[in-house]
Structures are given as C-alpha cells and as structure tokens.
Short mmCIF file of C-alpha atoms and ligand atoms in Angstrom, two decimals:
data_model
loop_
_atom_site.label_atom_id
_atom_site.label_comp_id
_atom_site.label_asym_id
_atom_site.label_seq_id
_atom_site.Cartn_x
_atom_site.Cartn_y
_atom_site.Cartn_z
CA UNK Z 1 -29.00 19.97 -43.95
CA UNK Z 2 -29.10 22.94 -41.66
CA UNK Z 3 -31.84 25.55 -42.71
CA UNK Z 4 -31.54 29.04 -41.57
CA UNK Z 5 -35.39 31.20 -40.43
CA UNK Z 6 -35.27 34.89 -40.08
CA UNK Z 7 -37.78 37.51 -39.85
CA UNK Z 8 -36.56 41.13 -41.19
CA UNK Z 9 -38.07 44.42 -42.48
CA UNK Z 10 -41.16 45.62 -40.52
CA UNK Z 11 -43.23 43.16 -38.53
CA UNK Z 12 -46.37 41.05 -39.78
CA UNK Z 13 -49.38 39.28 -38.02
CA UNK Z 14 -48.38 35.64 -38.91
CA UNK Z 15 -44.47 35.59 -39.16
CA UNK Z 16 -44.80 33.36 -36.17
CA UNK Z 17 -46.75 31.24 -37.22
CA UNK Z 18 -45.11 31.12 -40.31
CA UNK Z 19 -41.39 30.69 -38.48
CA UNK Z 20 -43.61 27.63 -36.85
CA UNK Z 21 -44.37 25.56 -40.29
CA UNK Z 22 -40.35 26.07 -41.53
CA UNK Z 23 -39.22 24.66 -38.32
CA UNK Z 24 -41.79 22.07 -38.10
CA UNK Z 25 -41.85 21.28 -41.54
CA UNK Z 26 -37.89 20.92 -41.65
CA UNK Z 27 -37.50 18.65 -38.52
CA UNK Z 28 -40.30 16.42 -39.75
CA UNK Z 29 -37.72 15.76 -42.95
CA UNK Z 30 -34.95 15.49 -40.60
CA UNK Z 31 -33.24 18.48 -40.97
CA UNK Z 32 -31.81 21.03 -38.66
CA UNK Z 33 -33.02 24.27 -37.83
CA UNK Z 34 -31.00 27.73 -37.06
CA UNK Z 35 -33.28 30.92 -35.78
CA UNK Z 36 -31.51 33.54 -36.57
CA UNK Z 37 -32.52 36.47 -34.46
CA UNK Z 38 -33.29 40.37 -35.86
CA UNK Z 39 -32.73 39.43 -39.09
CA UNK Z 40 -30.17 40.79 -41.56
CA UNK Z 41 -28.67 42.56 -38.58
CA UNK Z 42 -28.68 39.14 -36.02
CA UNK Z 43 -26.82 37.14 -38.81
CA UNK Z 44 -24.44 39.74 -39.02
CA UNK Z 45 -23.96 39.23 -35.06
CA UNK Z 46 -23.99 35.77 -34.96
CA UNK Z 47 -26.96 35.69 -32.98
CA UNK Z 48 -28.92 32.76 -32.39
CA UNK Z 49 -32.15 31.33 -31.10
CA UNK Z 50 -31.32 28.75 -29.03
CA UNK Z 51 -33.30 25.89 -27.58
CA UNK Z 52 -33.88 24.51 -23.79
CA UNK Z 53 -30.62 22.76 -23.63
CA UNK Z 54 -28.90 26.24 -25.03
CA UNK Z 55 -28.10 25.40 -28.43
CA UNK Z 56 -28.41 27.02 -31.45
CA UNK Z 57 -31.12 24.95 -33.00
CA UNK Z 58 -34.54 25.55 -32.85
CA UNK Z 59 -36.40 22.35 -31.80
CA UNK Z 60 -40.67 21.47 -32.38
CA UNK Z 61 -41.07 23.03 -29.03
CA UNK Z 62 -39.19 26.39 -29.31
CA UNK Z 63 -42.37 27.57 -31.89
CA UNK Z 64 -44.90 25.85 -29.18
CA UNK Z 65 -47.52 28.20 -28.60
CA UNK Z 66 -46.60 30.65 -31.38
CA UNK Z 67 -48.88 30.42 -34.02
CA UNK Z 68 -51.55 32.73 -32.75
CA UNK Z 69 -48.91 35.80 -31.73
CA UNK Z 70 -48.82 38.85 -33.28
CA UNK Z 71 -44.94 40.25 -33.86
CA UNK Z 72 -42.47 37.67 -33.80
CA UNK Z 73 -40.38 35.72 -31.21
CA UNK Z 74 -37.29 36.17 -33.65
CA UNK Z 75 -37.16 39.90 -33.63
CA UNK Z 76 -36.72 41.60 -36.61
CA UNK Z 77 -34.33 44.68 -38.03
CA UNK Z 78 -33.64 46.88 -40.42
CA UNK Z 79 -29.79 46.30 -40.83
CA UNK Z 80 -27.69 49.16 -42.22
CA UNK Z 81 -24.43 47.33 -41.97
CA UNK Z 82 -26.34 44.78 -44.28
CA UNK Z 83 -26.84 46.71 -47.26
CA UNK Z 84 -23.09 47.14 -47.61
CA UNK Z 85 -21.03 44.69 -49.92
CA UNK Z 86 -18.98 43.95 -46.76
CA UNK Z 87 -21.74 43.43 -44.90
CA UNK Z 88 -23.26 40.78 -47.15
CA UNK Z 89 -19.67 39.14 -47.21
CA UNK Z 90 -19.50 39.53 -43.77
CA UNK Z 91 -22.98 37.65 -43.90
CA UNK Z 92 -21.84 34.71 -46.00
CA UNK Z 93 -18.64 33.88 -44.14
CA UNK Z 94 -20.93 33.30 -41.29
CA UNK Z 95 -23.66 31.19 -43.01
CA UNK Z 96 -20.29 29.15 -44.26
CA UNK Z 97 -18.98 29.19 -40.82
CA UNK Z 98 -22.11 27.80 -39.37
CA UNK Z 99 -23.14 25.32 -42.15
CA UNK Z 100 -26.14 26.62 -42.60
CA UNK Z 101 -26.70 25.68 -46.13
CA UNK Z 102 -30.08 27.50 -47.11
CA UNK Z 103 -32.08 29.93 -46.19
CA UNK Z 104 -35.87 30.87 -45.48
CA UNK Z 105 -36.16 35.13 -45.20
CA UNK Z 106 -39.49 35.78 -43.55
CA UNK Z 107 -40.16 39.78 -44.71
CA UNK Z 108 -41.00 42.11 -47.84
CA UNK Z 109 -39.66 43.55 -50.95
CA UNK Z 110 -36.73 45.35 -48.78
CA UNK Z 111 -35.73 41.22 -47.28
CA UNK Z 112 -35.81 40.10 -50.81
CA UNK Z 113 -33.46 42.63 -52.10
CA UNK Z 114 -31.20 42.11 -49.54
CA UNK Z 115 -31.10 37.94 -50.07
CA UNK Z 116 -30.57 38.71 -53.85
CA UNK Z 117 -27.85 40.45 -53.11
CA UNK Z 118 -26.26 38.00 -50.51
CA UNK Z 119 -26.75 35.33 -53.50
CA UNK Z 120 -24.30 37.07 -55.12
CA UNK Z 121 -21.49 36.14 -52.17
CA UNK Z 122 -23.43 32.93 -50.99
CA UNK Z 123 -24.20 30.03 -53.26
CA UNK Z 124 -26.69 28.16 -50.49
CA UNK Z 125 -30.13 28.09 -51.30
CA UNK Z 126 -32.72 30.69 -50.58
CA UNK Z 127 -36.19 30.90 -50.43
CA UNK Z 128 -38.00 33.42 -49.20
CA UNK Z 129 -42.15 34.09 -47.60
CA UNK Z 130 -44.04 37.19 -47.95
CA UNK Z 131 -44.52 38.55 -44.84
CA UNK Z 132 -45.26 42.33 -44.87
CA UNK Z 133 -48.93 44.07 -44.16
CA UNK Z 134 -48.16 45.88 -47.12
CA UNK Z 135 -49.73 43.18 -49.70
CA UNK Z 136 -47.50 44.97 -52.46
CA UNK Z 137 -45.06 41.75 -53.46
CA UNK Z 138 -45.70 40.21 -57.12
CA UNK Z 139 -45.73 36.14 -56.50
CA UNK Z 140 -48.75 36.12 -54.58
CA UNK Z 141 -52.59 37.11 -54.44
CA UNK Z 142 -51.55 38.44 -50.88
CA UNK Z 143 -48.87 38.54 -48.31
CA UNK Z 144 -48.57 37.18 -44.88
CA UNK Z 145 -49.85 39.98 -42.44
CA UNK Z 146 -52.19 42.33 -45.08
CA UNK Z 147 -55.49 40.25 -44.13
CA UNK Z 148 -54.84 40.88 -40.07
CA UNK Z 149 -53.83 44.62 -40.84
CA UNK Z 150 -57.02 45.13 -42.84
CA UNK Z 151 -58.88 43.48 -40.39
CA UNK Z 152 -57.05 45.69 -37.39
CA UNK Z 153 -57.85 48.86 -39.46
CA UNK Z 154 -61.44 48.20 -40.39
CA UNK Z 155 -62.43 47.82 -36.86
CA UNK Z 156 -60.70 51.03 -35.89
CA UNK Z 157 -62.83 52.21 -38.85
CA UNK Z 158 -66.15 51.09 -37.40
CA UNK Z 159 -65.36 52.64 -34.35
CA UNK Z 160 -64.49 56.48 -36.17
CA UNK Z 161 -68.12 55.88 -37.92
CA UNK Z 162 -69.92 55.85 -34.74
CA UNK Z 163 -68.38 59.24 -33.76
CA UNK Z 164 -68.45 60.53 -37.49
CA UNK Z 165 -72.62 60.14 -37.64
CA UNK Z 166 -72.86 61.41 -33.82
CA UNK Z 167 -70.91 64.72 -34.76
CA UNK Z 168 -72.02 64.61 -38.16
CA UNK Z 169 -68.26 64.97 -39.03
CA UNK Z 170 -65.56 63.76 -41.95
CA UNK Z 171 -62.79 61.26 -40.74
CA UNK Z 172 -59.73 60.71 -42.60
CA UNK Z 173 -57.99 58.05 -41.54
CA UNK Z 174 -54.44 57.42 -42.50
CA UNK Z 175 -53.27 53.49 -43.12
CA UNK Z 176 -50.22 52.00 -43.56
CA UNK Z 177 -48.85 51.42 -47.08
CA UNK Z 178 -45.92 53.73 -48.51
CA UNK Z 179 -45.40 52.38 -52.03
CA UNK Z 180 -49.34 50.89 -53.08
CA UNK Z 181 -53.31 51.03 -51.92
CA UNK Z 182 -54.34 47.86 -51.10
CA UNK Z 183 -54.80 47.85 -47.15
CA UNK Z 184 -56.42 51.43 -48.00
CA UNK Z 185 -58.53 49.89 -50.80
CA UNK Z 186 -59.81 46.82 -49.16
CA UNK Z 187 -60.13 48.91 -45.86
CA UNK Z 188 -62.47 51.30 -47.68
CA UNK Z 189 -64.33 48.54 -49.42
CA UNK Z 190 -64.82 46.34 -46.15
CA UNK Z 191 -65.78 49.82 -43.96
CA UNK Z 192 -67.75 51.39 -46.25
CA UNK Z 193 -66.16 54.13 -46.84
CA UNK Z 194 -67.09 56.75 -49.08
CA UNK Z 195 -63.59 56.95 -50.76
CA UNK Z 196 -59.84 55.82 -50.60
CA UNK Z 197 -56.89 57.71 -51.76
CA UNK Z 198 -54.09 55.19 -52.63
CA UNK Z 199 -50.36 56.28 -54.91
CA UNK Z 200 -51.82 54.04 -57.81
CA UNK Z 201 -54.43 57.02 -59.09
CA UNK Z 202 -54.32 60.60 -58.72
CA UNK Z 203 -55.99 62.32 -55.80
CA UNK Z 204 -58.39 65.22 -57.47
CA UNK Z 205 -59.15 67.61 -54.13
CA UNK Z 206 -61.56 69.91 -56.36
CA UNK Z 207 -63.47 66.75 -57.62
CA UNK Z 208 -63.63 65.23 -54.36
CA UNK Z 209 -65.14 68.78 -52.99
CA UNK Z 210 -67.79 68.32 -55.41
CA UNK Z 211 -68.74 64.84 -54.96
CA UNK Z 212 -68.93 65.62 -50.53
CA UNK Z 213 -71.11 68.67 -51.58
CA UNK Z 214 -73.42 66.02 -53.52
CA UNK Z 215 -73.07 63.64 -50.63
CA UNK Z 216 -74.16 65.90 -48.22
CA UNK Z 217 -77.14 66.89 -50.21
CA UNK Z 218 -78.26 63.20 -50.66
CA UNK Z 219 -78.16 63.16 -46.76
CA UNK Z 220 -75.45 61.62 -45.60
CA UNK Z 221 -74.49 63.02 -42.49
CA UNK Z 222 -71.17 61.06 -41.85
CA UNK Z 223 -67.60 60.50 -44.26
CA UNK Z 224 -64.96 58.42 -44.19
CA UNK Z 225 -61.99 58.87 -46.06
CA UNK Z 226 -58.89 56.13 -46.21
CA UNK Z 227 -55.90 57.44 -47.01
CA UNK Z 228 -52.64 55.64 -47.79
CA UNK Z 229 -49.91 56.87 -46.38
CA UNK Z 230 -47.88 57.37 -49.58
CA UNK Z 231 -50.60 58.98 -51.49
CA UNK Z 232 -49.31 61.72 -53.40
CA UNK Z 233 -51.35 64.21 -51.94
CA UNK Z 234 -50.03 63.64 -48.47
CA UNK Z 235 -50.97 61.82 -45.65
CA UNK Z 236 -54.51 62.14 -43.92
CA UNK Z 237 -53.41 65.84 -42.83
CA UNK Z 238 -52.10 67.41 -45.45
CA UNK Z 239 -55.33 66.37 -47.40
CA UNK Z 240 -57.74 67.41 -44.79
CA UNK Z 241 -55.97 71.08 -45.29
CA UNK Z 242 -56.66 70.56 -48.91
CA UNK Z 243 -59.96 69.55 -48.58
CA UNK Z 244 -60.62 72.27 -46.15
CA UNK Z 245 -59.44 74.80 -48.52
CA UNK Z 246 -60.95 73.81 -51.36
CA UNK Z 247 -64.24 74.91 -49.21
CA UNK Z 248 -65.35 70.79 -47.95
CA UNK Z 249 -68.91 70.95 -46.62
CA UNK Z 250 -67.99 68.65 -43.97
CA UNK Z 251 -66.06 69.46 -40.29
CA UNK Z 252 -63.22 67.14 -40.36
CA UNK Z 253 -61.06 65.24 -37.92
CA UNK Z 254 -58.34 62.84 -38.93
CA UNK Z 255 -56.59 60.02 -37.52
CA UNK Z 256 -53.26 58.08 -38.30
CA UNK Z 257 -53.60 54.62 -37.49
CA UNK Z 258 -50.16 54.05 -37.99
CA UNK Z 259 -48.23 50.73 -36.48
CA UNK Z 260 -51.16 49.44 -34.34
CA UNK Z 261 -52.09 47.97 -38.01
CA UNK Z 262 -49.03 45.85 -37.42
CA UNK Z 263 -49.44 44.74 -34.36
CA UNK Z 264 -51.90 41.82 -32.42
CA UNK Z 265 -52.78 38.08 -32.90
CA UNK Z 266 -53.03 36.96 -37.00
CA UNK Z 267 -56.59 35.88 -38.41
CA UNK Z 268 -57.11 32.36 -39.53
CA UNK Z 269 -56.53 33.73 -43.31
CA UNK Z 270 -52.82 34.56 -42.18
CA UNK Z 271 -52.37 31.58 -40.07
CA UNK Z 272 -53.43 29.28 -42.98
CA UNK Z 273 -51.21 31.11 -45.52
CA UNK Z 274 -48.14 31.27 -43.24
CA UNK Z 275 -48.76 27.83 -42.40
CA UNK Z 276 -48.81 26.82 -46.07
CA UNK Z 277 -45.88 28.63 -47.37
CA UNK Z 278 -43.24 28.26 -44.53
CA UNK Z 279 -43.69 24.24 -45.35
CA UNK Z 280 -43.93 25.24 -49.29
CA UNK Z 281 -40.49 27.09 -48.84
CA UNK Z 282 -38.94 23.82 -46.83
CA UNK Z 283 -40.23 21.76 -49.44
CA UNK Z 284 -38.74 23.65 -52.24
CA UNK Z 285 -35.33 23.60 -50.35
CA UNK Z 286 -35.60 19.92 -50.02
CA UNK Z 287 -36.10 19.82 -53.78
CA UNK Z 288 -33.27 21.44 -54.22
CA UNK Z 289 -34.53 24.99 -55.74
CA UNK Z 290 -33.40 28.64 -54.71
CA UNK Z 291 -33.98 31.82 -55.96
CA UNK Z 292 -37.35 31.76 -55.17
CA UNK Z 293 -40.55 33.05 -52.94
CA UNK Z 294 -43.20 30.48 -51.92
CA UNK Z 295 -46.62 32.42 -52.15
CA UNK Z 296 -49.91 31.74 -52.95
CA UNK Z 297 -51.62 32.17 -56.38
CA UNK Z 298 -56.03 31.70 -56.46
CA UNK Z 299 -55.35 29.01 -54.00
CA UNK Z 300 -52.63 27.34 -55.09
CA UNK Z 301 -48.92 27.76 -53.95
CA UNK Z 302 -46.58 28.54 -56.48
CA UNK Z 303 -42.93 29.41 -56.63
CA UNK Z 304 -41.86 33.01 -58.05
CA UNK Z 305 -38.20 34.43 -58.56
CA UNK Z 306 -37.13 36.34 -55.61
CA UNK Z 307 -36.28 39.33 -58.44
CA UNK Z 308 -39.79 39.15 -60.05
CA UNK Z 309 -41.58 39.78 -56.65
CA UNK Z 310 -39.89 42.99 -56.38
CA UNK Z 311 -39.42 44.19 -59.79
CA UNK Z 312 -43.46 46.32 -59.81
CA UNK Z 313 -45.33 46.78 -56.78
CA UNK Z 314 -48.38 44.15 -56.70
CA UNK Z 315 -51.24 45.41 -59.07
CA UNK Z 316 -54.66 46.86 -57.29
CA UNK Z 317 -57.05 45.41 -58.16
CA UNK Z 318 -58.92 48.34 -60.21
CA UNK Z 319 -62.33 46.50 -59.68
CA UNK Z 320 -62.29 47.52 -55.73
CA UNK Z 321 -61.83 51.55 -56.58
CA UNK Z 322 -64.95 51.48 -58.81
CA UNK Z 323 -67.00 49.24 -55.98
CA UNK Z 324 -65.71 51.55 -52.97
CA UNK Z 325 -67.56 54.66 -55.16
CA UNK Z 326 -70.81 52.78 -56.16
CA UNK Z 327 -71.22 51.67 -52.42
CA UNK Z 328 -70.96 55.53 -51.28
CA UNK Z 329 -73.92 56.71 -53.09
O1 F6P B 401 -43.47 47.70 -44.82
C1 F6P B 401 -44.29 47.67 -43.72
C2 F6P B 401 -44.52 49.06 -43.16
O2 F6P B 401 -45.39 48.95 -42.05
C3 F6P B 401 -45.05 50.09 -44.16
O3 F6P B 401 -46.43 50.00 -44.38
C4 F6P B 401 -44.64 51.37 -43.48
O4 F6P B 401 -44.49 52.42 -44.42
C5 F6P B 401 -43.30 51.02 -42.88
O5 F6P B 401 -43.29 49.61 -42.70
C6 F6P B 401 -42.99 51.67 -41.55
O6 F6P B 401 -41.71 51.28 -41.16
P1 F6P B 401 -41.10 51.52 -39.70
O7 F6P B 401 -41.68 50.49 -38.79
O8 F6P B 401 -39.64 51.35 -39.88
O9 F6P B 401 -41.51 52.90 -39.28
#
C-alpha cells in the first residue's frame, strides 16, 4: 500500500518527528511512503518529497536526523485552491493517479476539515495527528506542538519578570491561541503569573483594576498578565489601554510573543507523543480504519472521528483558572 504524509495549517514543534514514526512505522510493515510537500496546496501541485535516488518515496533515511527539528522538512500551507469543491476533486484525481491509497494529515482543526471534505470525493483511508500549538482539538489530552509552545513562552515569561520587578512594572504578554486559552492558561500557571485572559471566560477590566490595586497593596511590586490572542477584550494592547483607563496602579509594557511560540526544537513530551501517534495512525491504516485522528487520551492512544475533533474547541481545564488566582496572592 502506498501511504501519503503531509503537514498543513500552521507549523508545530514535533511534526517532524512525527512525519519520522509514519514513515518509519510504514516501511517497517512494508509499505510505501509518499511526502507530500506544503500540504493541501503541494498535493494539489503534485509535489513530492523525493528520496536520494530522486523518487517520490520517502525512504528510513529521508527523516534521518529529524526528530529533534522544530518546523518541518515537508513545508506546510494554507491552500486556498483547496477549500474549493474543484480543488478537492482536483485533489483526489491525483491521490488516484498516484496510488496513494491512504492518507496521514499532520495539522489542526483547519487540516481536518479539509480531509473530511476530500472524503467526500476520495474513498482511501484517512487518518489524521494533531499537530497544532493550539492544544484546542477534542480526541486528545493535548496536541503535538502545545507542550514546546508553552515551554517557548514560559521562558520568554521568566525573562519579562526579571525586568517587570527591576522597573516595578505590569507586562502583558500576548500568546498564541485564536479560538481557546490553554497555552495562555498553562503559561500563566507554569510562570506564575498573576492572571490569564483566555475567550473561554469573560475579561472584567474594572474587577481586574481592583484586584492590581489589592496586589499592589500586599506588596507586590511586579505583574504579569497572559493574554490569548483571541480574548474578547483584545489582544495584549487593546487591554493594556483598558486597563490604563480604568485607572491600573501599575506602569505597563506589553509584548506579543507571536510565532516565535511556533518555532525551535520539540521537548521530549512532543517527541514522545508524535512518536506514538504517527505509528498509531499507520497502525490504524494497516487495520484497515479511516475517518479517524490518532491522539492520546490519560496515556493511552485512542482513535477519535476526524468530525468529533473539530466539532467544540478542546475544554480548559477550569481547575488551572482557579490555581493561576490562588498562586497570585
Ligand atoms: O493554529 C496555529 C496558530 O499559530 C494560531 O495560534 C494562530 O492564531 C495562527 O496559527 C496564526 O496563523 P498564521 O501563521 O497564518 O499567521
């Protein structure tokens, strides 16, 4: 059988490694192996990843050396042409063309959408990994790339704090995360922050004025506030202004920490778990299943319909909210 790896949506710390385990895990059954290149868009070009001899096939040693690289050797896309009915016939007449007779999409709830929809011109078999920083697909306790981003934006964090109790300032510092909390949330919690403001629950300026003034009267001299990027009440700017208005008791600076969180070499968490689920996806394929995301569930990997990962964002964990405030007394 001849599987087909892509990577697609926004970049994640581990794809690579998790691109290793599918091709790896697939040879070591006997099957063949097609890289497709930028994702949606790459299929849609026909172009392949092609090993030493020039063929497109991805051999054990084309994913040499990969697993501890940030980005991925694939490339990835956001494909316009994709998202069109023709494009996703356009899409299957080439999978047919080339044999390729399943599929493993490497990416996030915008990857998934687009293989569901493929399915519907396409009748090989598809199963997909979570690879997105955002940590905000159902089917798994967390996504391939959210433990590296955390990790990248908690030692920017560290680094703000040391300025923050020089200057006796405020930070706000703006994470990645457009739809849900969680690399805001377990930033805050692993930083100490004194609060994070993530879409899941409402941002109340005037209560937040209230609870810096008390702050500031119990001594602290330094804050740190995360702040998703698609919290409602703006990014880390537009609630400094708010803050500022509202008469905060702190001088403020704020920082977007934007795609650096994406970037640089995955942590052993996101090595393991890419590891684990691009042979859990082969597997499946061999078994003859489709449909489906490999992911990982309290330490166990488990098999989840492609439409039930993206059908409600991946619940925060309301525990971490409640911790983040005690720890800022
Ligand atoms: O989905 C991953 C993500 O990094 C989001 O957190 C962010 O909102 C978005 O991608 C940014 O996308 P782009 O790289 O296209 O600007």
């Amino acid at each position: 059988m001849r599987i087909g790896v892509f990577c697609s949506g926004g970049d994640a710390p581990g794809m690579n490694a998790c691109t290793r385990a599918v091709v790896r895990a697939a040879l070591a059954a006997g099957q063949e192996v097609v890289g497709i290149r930028r994702g949606y868009q790459g299929l849609l070009d026909e172009d392949f990843h092609r090993d030493a001899d020039g063929r497109p096939l991805m051999s054990a040693r084309c994913v040499s050396n990969i697993i501890q690289r940030g980005g991925t050797i694939l490339g990835s896309s956001r494909s316009d042409e994709f998202r069109t009915d023709a494009g996703q016939q356009k899409a299957a007449a080439i999978l047919k063309r080339h044999e390729i007779a399943a599929l493993v999409p490497i990416g996030g709830d915008g990857t998934f959408t687009g293989a569901i929809k493929l399915r519907r011109f396409w009748d090989g078999q598809v199963i997909g990994c979570p690879g997105t920083i955002d940590n905000d697909l159902c089917g798994t306790d967390y996504t391939i790339g959210f433990a590296t981003a955390v990790n990248t934006a908690v030692e920017a964090v560290d680094k703000l704090r040391d300025t923050a109790e020089s200057h006796e300032r405020m930070f706000l510092v703006e994470v990645m995360g457009r739809h849900n909390g969680c690399i805001a949330m377990y930033t805050a919690l692993a930083a100490g922050a004194e609060c994070a403001c993530v879409p899941e629950t409402p941002t109340d300026v005037a209560g937040m004025v209230d609870r810096l003034r008390e702050l500031k009267k119990r001594g602290k001299k330094s804050i740190v506030i995360i702040v998703s990027e698609g919290d409602e009440a703006g990014g880390a700017i537009a609630l400094n202004d708010k803050l500022v208005a509202a008469g905060c008791p702190f001088s403020s600076r704020t920082v977007t920490l934007g795609h650096v969180q994406r970037g640089g070499s995955p942590t052993p968490a996101d090595r393991i778990l890419a590891t684990r689920l691009g042979e859990c996806a082969v597997r499946a394929i061999l078994d003859g299943k489709t449909g489906l995301m490999a992911g990982e569930i309290q330490g166990r990997t488990t098999l989840t319909k492609l439409e039930e990962t993206i059908a409600a964002h991946h619940a925060l964990p309301v525990d971490l909210a409640r911790l983040v405030d005690l720890m800022s007394i």
